[in-house]
XYZ file of C-alpha atoms in Angstrom:
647
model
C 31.031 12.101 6.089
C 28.367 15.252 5.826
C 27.829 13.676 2.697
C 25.118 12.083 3.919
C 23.659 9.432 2.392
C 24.590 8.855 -1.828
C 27.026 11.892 -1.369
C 24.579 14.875 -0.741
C 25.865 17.739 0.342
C 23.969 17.837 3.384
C 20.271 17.207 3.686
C 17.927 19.321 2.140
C 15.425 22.093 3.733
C 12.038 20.534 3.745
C 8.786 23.269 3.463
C 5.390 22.153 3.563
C 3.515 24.956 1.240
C 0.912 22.518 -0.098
C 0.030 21.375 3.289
C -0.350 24.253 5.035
C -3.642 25.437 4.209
C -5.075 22.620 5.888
C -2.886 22.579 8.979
C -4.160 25.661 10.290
C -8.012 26.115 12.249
C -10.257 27.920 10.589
C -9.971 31.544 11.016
C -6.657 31.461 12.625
C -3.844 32.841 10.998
C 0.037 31.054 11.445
C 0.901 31.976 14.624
C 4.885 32.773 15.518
C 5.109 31.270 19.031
C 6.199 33.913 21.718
C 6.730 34.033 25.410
C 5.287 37.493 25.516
C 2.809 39.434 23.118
C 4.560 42.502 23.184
C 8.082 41.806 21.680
C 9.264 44.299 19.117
C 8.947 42.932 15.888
C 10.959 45.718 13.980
C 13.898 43.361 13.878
C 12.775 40.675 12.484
C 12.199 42.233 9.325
C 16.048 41.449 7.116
C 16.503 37.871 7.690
C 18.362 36.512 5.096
C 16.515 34.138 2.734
C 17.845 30.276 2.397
C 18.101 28.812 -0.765
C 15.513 27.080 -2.290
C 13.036 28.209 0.026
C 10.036 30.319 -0.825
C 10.796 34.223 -1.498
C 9.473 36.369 1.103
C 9.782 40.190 0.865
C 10.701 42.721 3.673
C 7.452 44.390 3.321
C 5.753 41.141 3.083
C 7.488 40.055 6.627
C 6.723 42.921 8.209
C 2.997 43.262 7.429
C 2.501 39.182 8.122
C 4.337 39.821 11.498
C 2.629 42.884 12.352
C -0.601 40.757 11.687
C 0.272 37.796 13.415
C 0.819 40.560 16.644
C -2.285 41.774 16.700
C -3.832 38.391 17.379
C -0.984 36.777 19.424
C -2.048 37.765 22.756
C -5.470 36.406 22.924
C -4.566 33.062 20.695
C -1.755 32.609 22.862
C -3.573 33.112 26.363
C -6.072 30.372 25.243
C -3.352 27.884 24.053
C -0.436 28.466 26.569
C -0.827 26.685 30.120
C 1.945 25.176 32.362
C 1.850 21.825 30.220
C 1.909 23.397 27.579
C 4.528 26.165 25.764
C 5.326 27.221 22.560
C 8.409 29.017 21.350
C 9.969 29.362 17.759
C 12.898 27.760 18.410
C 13.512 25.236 21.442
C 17.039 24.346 22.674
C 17.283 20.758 24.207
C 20.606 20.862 26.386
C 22.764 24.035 28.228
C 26.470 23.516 27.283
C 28.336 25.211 24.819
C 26.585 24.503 21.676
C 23.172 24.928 23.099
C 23.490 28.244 24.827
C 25.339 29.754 22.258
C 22.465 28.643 19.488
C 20.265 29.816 21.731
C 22.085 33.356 21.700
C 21.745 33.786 18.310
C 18.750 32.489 17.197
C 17.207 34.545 19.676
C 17.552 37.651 18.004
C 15.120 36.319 15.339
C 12.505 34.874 17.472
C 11.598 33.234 21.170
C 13.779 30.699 22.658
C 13.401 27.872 25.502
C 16.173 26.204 26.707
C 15.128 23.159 28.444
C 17.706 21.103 30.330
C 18.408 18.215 32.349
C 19.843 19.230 35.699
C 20.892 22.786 36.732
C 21.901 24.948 33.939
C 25.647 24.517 34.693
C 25.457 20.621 35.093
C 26.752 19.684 31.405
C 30.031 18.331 29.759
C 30.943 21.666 28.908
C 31.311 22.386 32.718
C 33.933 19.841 33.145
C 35.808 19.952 30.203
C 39.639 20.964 31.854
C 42.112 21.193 28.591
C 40.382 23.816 26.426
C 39.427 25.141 23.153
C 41.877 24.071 20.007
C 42.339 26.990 17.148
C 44.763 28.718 15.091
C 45.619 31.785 16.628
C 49.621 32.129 16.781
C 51.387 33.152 13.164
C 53.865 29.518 12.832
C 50.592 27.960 13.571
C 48.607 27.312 10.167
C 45.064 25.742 9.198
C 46.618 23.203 7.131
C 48.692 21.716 10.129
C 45.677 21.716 12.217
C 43.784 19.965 9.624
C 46.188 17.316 9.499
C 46.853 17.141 13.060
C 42.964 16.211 13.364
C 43.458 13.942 10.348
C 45.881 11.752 11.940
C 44.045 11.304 15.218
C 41.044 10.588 13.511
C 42.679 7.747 11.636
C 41.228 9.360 8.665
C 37.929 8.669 8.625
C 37.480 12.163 9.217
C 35.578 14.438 6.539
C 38.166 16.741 5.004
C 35.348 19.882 4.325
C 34.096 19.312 7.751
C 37.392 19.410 9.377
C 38.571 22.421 7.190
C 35.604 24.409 8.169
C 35.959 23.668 11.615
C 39.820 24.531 11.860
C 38.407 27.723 9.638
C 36.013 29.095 11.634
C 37.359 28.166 14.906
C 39.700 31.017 15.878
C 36.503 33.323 14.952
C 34.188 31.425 17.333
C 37.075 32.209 19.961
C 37.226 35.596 19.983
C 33.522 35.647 20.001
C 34.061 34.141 23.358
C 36.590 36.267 24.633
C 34.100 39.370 23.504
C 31.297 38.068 25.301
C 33.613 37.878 28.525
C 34.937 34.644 28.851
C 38.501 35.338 30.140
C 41.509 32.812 29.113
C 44.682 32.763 30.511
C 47.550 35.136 29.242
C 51.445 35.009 28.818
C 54.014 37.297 30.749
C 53.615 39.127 26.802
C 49.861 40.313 27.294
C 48.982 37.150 24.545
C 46.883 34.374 24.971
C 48.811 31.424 26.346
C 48.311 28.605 24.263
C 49.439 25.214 25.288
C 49.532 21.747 23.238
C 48.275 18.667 24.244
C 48.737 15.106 22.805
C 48.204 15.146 19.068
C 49.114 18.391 18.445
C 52.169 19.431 16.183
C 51.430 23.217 17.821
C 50.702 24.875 20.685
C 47.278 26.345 19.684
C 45.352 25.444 22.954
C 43.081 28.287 24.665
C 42.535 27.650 28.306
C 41.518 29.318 31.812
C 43.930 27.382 34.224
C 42.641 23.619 33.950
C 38.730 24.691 34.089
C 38.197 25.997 30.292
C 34.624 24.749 30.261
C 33.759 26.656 33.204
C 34.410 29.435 32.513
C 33.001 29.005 28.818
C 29.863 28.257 30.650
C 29.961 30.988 32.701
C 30.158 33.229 30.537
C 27.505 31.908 27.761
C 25.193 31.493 30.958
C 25.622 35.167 31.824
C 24.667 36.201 28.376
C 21.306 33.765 28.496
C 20.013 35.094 31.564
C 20.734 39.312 30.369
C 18.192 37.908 27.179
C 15.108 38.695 27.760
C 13.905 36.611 24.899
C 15.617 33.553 26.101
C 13.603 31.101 28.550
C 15.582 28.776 30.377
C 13.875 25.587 31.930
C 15.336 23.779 34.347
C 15.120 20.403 35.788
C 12.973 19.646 32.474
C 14.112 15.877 31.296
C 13.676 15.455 27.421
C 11.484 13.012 26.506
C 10.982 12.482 23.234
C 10.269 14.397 20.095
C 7.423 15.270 18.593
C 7.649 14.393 14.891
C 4.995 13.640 11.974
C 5.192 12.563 8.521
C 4.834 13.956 5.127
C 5.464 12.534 1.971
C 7.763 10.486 3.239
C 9.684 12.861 5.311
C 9.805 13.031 9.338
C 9.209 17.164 10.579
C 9.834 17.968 14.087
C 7.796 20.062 16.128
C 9.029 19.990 19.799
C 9.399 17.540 22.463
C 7.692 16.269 25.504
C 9.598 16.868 28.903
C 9.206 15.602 32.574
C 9.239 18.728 34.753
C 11.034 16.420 37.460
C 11.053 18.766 40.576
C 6.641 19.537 40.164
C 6.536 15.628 38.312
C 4.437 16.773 35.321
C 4.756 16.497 31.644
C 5.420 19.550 30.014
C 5.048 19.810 26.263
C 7.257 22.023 23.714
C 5.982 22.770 20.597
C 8.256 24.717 18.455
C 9.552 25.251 14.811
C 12.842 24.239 14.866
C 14.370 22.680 17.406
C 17.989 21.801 18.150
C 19.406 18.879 20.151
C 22.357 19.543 21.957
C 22.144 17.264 24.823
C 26.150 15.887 24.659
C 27.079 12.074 25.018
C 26.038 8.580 26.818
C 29.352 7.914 28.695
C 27.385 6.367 31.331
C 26.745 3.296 29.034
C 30.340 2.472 31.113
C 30.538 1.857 35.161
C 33.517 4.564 34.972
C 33.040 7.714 32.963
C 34.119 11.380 33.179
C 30.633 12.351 32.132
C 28.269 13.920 34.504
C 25.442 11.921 35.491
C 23.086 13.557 33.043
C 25.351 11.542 30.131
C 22.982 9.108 29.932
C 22.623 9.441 25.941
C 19.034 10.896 26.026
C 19.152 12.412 22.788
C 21.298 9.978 20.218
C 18.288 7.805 21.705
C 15.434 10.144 21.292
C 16.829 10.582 17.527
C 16.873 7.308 16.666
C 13.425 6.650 18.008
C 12.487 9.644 15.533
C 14.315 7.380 12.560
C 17.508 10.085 12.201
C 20.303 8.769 10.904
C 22.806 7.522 12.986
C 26.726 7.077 12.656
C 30.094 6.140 14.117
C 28.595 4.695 17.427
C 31.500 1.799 17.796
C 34.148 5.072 18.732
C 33.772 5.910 22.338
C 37.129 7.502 23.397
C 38.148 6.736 26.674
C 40.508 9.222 28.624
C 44.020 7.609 29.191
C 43.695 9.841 32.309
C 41.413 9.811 34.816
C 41.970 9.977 38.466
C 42.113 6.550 40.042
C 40.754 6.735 43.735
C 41.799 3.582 44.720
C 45.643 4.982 44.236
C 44.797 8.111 46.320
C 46.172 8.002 50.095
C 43.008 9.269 51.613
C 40.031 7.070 49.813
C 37.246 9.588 48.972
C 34.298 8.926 51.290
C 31.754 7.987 48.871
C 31.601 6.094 44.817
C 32.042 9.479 42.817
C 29.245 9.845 39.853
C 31.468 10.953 37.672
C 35.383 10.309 37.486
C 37.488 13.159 38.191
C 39.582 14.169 34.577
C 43.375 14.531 34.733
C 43.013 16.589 31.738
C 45.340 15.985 28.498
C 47.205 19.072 29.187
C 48.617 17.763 32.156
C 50.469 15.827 29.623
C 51.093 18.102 27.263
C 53.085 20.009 29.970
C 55.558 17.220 30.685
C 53.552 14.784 32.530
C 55.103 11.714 32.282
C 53.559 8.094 32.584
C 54.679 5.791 34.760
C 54.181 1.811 36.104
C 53.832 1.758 39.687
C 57.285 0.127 39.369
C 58.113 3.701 38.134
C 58.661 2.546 34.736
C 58.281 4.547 32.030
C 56.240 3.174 29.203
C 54.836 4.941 26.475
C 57.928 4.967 24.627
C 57.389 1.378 24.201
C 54.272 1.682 22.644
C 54.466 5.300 20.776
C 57.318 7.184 19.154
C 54.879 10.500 20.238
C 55.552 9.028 23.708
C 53.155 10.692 26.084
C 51.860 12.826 23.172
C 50.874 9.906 21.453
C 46.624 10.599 20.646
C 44.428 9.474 22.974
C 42.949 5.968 21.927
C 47.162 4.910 22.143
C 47.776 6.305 25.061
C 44.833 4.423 26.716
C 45.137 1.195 24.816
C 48.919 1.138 26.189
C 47.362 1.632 29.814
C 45.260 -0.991 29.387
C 48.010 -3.620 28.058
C 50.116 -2.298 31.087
C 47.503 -2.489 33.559
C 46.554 -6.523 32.053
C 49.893 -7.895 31.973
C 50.924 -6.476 35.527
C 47.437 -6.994 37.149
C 47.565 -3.309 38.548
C 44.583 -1.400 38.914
C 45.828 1.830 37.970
C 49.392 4.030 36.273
C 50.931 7.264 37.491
C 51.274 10.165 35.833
C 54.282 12.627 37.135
C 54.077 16.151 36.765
C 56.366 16.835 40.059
C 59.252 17.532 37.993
C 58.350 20.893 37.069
C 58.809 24.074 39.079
C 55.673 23.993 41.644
C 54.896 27.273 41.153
C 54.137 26.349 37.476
C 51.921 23.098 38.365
C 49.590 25.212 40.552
C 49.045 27.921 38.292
C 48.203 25.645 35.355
C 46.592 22.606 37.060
C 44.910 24.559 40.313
C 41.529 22.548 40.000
C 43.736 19.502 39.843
C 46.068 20.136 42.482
C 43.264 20.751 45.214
C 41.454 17.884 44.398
C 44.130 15.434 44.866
C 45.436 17.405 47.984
C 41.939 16.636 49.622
C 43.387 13.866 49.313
C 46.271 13.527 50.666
C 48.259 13.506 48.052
C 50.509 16.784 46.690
C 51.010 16.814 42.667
C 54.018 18.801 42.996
C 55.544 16.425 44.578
C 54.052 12.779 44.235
C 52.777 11.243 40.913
C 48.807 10.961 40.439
C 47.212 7.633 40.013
C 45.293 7.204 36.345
C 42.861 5.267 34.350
C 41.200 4.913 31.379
C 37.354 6.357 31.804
C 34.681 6.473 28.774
C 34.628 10.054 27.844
C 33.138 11.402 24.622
C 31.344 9.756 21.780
C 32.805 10.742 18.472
C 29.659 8.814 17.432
C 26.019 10.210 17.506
C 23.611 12.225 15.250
C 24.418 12.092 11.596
C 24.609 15.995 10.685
C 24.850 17.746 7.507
C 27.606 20.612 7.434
C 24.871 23.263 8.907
C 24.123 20.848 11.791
C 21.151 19.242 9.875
C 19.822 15.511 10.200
C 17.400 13.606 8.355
C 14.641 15.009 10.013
C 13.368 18.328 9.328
C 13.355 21.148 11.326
C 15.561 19.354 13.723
C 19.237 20.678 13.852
C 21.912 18.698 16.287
C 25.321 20.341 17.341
C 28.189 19.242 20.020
C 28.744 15.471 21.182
C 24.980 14.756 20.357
C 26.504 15.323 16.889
C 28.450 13.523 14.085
C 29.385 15.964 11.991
C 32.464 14.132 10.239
C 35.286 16.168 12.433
C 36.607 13.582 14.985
C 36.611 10.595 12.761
C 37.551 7.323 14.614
C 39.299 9.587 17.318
C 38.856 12.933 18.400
C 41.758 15.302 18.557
C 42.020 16.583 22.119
C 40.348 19.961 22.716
C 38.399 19.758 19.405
C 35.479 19.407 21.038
C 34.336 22.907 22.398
C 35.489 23.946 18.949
C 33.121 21.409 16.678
C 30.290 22.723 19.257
C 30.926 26.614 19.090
C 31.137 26.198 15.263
C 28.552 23.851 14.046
C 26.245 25.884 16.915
C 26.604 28.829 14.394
C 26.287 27.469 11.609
C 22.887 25.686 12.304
C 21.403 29.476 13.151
C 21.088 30.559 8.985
C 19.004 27.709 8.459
C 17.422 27.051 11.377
C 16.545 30.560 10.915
C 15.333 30.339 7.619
C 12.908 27.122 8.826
C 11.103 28.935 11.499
C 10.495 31.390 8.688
C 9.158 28.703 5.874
C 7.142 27.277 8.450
C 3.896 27.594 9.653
C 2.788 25.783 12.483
C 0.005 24.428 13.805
C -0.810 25.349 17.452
C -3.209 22.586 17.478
C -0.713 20.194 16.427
C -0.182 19.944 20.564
C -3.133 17.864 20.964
C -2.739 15.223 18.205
C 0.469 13.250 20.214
C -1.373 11.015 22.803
C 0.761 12.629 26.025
C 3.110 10.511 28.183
C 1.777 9.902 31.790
C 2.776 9.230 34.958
C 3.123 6.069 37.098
C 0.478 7.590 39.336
C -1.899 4.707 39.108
C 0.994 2.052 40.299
C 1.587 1.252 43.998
C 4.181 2.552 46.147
C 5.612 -0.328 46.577
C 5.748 -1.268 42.900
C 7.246 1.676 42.325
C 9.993 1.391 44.685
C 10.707 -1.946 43.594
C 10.830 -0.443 40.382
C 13.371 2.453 40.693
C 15.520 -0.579 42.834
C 15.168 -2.700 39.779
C 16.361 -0.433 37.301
C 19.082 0.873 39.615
C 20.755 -2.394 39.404
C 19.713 -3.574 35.744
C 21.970 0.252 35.108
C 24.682 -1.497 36.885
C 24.613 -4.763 35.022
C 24.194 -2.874 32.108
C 27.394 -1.043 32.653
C 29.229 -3.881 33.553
C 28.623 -6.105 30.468
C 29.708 -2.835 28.228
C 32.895 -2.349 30.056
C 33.774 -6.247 30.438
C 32.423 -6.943 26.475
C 32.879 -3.604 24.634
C 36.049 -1.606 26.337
C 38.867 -0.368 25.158
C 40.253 -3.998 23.446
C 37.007 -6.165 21.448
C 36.547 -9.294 19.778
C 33.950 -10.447 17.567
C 33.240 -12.952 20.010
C 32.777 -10.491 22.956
C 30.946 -7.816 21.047
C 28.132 -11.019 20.454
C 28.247 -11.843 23.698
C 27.274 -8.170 24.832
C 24.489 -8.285 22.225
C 23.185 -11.692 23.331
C 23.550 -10.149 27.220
C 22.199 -6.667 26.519
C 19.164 -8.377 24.503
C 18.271 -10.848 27.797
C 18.999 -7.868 30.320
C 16.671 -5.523 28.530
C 13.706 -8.026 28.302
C 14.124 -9.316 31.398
C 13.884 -5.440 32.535
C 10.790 -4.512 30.377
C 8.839 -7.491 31.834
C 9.659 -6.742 35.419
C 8.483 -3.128 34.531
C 5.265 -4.098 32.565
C 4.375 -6.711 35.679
C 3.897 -4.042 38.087
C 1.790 -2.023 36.063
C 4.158 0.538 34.008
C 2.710 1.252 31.051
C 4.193 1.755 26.904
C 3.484 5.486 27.336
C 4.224 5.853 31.432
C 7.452 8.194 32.232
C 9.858 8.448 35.215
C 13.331 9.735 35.278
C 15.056 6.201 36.380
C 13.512 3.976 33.525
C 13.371 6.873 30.835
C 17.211 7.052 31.084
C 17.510 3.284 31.198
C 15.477 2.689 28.389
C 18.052 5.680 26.618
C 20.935 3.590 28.196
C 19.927 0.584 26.509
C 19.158 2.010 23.332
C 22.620 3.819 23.196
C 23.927 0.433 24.650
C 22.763 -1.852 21.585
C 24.227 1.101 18.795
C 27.195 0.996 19.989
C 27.557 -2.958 19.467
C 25.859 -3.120 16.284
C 28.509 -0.186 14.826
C 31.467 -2.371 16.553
C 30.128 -5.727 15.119
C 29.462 -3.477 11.573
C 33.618 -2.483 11.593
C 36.067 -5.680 10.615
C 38.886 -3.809 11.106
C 40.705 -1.893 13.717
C 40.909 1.830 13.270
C 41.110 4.839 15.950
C 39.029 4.046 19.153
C 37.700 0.716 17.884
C 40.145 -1.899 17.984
C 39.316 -5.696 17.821
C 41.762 -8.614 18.133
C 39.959 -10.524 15.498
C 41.216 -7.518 12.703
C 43.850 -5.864 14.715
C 45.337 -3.459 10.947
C 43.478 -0.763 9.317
C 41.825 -1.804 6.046
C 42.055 0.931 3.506
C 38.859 -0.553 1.765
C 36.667 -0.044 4.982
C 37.721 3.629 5.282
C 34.081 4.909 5.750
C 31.929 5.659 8.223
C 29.277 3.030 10.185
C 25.813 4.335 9.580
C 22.733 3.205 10.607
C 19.467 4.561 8.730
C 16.127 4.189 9.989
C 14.068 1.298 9.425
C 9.986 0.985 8.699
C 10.269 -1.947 11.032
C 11.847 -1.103 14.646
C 13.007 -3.600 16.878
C 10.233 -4.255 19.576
C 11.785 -2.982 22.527
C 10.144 -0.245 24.584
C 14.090 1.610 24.208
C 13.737 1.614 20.141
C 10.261 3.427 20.087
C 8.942 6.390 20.474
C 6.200 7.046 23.398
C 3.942 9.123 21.042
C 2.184 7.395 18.124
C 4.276 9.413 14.453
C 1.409 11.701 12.741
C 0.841 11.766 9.079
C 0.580 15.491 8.255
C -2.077 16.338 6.995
């Protein structure tokens, strides 16, 4: 699957030598875009060279930098303002993969980080099983290649997957050096536990909050960088591309500073996108609220490549409030994950006629991969009209349930209802897109200077189902790799600090009424709902060809009907809010997802249909969807900013 398009390796470094002559003002040398003048610039003198770019000497480097220095503060003070920043490399997203990008890169030049919410608020936060990787001696690279093989209903790319299961023990203990602490046996080693899918027990966890403790520690390390700027409450807009000889570059993106409501701009040489998934496409979904699939929209609106869509997994597991004794006292806007380990442990699943089932369904029983386990919920939960399963952990020793499942435990004891002794009511939830991004196996897409890592990503790992726990390990490793080249770009490239002004800026509904705006948030607060409904009714867990056109058909009158109530109270092509930016990204995610499920005629992994219910060796390949000179004309399908030829 890196093989991206005709079987190439991955996609080639773009440079722009002839053009740059021309791209910079007269009498203004390339500038290398700093949040402070005074940065030592010693260190930036032995970066490796990528192939195929232009040979640059040490001494060369250093005398171009030291030039560049001398002039950076006063260019700088009469470019930079509050709208307006520029940075060598700009992160779009705070969870695993971005932060620890971010890390790296910055050691070669200046970094902003801009994300949706809080720093914390990410996917990464609330991921509960852990990180997957070869670490115990029985354990081998081979098994965990197949393991992922198997559960990705091999569509997965073998070189991605054996890099990944590679390089993924490394990553690890890069963690564990940088202070993130996992829990430990009675022996002094890491305890590793297994979880569905898995032939071993090669699972790295801190209790049942692994992410949280990832993030915590990655956060840590951000903030003791002083050349690391981390923006928060900053809502990605859309990137700032341009085109040359045929190719798209990407310099930046636009951002809605949502607490001081202003655009802020950030231009930038390379820029990676590692804003996670769009689970809230679905009216239940373990995602945080800022899932809303911002950047596998934002990417296809800057005509990158993208792949796999139809595979949404959906957790066999997540905790069904309606079966909890004490109702919680508002609509959650997430779901709360039982996490896979839970499981994996000995959980077993359970009717609420406490019958067990998965043996019915699965040899693997309860181990069974993911899209099983949740398409056997499903059938259960149709043919016995029930609204939700159990899952019974209670018969193992108590002491053991609270030490491994404490986040769990207290959660469900809120309310009212004691793991250790009572089973916990499930459902299926939409949980991670195996679709996304098409990247190359250094993280890069079809348009240059613009790398993409975690669930933003395809990378050719997961397949048509990820493996549980693989996900913090695709992000930690395809996060490193994309620093070399990403590296190597900000080098090659020289650009423009002008280049700000030649995107016409998104504005804000200032101009429109009070009232028109209100109705307007209201309106799109329930179009989100409708939205959600149609994908979970049409394009679940079970499809047909005749639901999946239905949901287009739907989707197609739900948008319009949205776009006109917008444009009739005075919202404009190029006005931005929060609300109808992530509806527009909804949709947008929405109508790729049914146009990859109509694309598959068979069923395979996490897309099954009844209309081709077996797996067709002959269709063994990915879904892709390349960009098109003619986009659909829908405000969700294009960008806000008019595409520059480069000149």
């Amino acid at each position: 699957m890196a093989k991206l398009m005709g079987g190439a390796a991955g996609f080639q470094q773009g440079a722009m030598h002839a053009q740059r002559a021309r791209m910079h003002p007269s009498g203004l040398p390339p500038l290398s875009f700093r949040t402070c003048a005074q940065l030592e610039i010693s260190r930036f003198c032995s970066i490796p060279r990528f192939v195929g770019a232009k040979a640059v000497s040490v001494p060369q480097q250093q005398h171009a930098r030291h030039r560049v220095g001398s002039i950076r503060a006063s260019a700088l003070s009469r470019l930079q303002d509050d709208t307006t920043r520029y940075f060598d490399f700009v992160v779009i997203g705070s969870g695993v993969a971005g932060l620890r990008y971010a890390l790296e890169v910055s050691k070669h030049g200046s970094v902003a980080i801009i994300t949706k919410a809080e720093p914390h608020e990410s996917n990464t936060n609330y991921a509960q099983g852990g990180v997957s990787a070869v670490l115990c001696p029985s354990d081998s690279v081979e098994s965990h290649m197949q393991d992922t093989i198997v559960a990705g209903a091999y569509l997965c790319d073998e070189e991605t997957v054996r890099i990944v299961c590679t390089e993924g023990p490394e990553r690890v203990k890069e963690l564990i050096a940088m202070g993130a602490s996992f829990d430990h046996g009675e022996d002094g080693r890491l305890h590793l536990a297994r979880e569905g899918g898995h032939s071993h027990n090669r699972i790295v966890h801190s209790a049942d909050m692994t992410g949280r403790e990832i993030e915590r520690a990655l956060l840590q390390a951000v903030e003791n960088d002083e050349n690391i700027s981390l923006f928060g409450h900053h809502y990605a807009i859309d990137l700032l591309t341009c085109q040359n000889n045929g190719e798209i570059y990407c310099y930046g993106v636009d951002s809605l500073e949502t607490k001081a409501q202003k655009v802020v701009r950030f231009i930038s040489k390379v820029t990676l996108l590692a804003s996670g998934g769009a689970g809230h496409i679905y009216p239940t979904t373990t995602n945080p609220p800022v899932a809303t699939g911002d950047g596998i929209a934002m990417c296809h609106r800057a005509q990158a490549v993208i792949s796999n869509m139809e595979f949404v997994q959906f957790h066999p597991t997540a905790l069904a409030d309606e079966g909890l004794p004490v109702k919680p006292a508002k609509t959650r806007d997430n779901a709360f994950l039982v996490t896979e380990a839970v499981r994996g442990d000995g959980g077993i699943l359970y009717n609420q006629s406490m019958e067990r089932f998965m043996p019915l369904y699965d040899d693997r029983a309860e181990l069974a991969p993911r899209d099983v386990v949740a398409r056997s919920i499903d059938d259960q939960l149709k043919k016995r009209g029930e609204k939700y399963v159990l899952l019974d952990i209670s018969h193992k020793p108590r002491e053991k349930i609270l030490a491994h499942f404490p986040n769990i435990a207290a959660e469900c004891l809120r309310h009212g209802l004691d793991i250790t002794r009572q089973p916990i009511p499930v459902v299926p939830a939409a949980h991670y897109m195996c679709g996304g991004v098409r990247a190359g196996l250094q993280g890069e897409t079809s348009v240059k200077g613009l790398y993409v890592a975690g669930e933003v990503a395809c990378t050719g790992l997961h397949g048509a189902n990820r493996l549980a726990s693989n996900s913090l390990l695709e992000a930690l490793v395809f996060a490193q790799r994309a620093v070399q080249p990403s590296i190597d770009h900000m080098v090659d490239v020289d650009a423009d600090p002008c280049l700000a002004a030649n995107w016409a800026r998104p504005v804000l509904p200032i101009s429109i009424r009070d009232s028109s705006l209100s109705d307007i948030i209201d309106r799109t607060r329930k179009t989100r709902m409708e939205l959600q409904s149609i994908m979970w009714e049409y394009v679940g867990i079970v499809r047909s060809t005749n639901r999946l056109k239905n949901a287009e058909w739907k989707i197609g009158d739900l948008e319009s009907e949205w776009e006109q109530f917008l444009f009739r109270r005075g919202w404009k092509p190029t006005t931005v809010g929060i609300e109808a930016c992530e509806m527009r990204n909804l949709f947008c995610c929405a109508k790729l997802v049914v146009k990859s499920a109509l694309a598959r005629r068979e069923s395979r992994g996490l897309h099954f249909t009844e209309d081709f219910p077996y797996l067709e060796e002959s269709k063994r390949k990915p879904t892709v969807i390349f960009p098109t000179t003619i986009q659909e004309l829908t405000w969700s399908s294009k960008p806000l900013q008019r595409q520059l030829q480069c000149k």
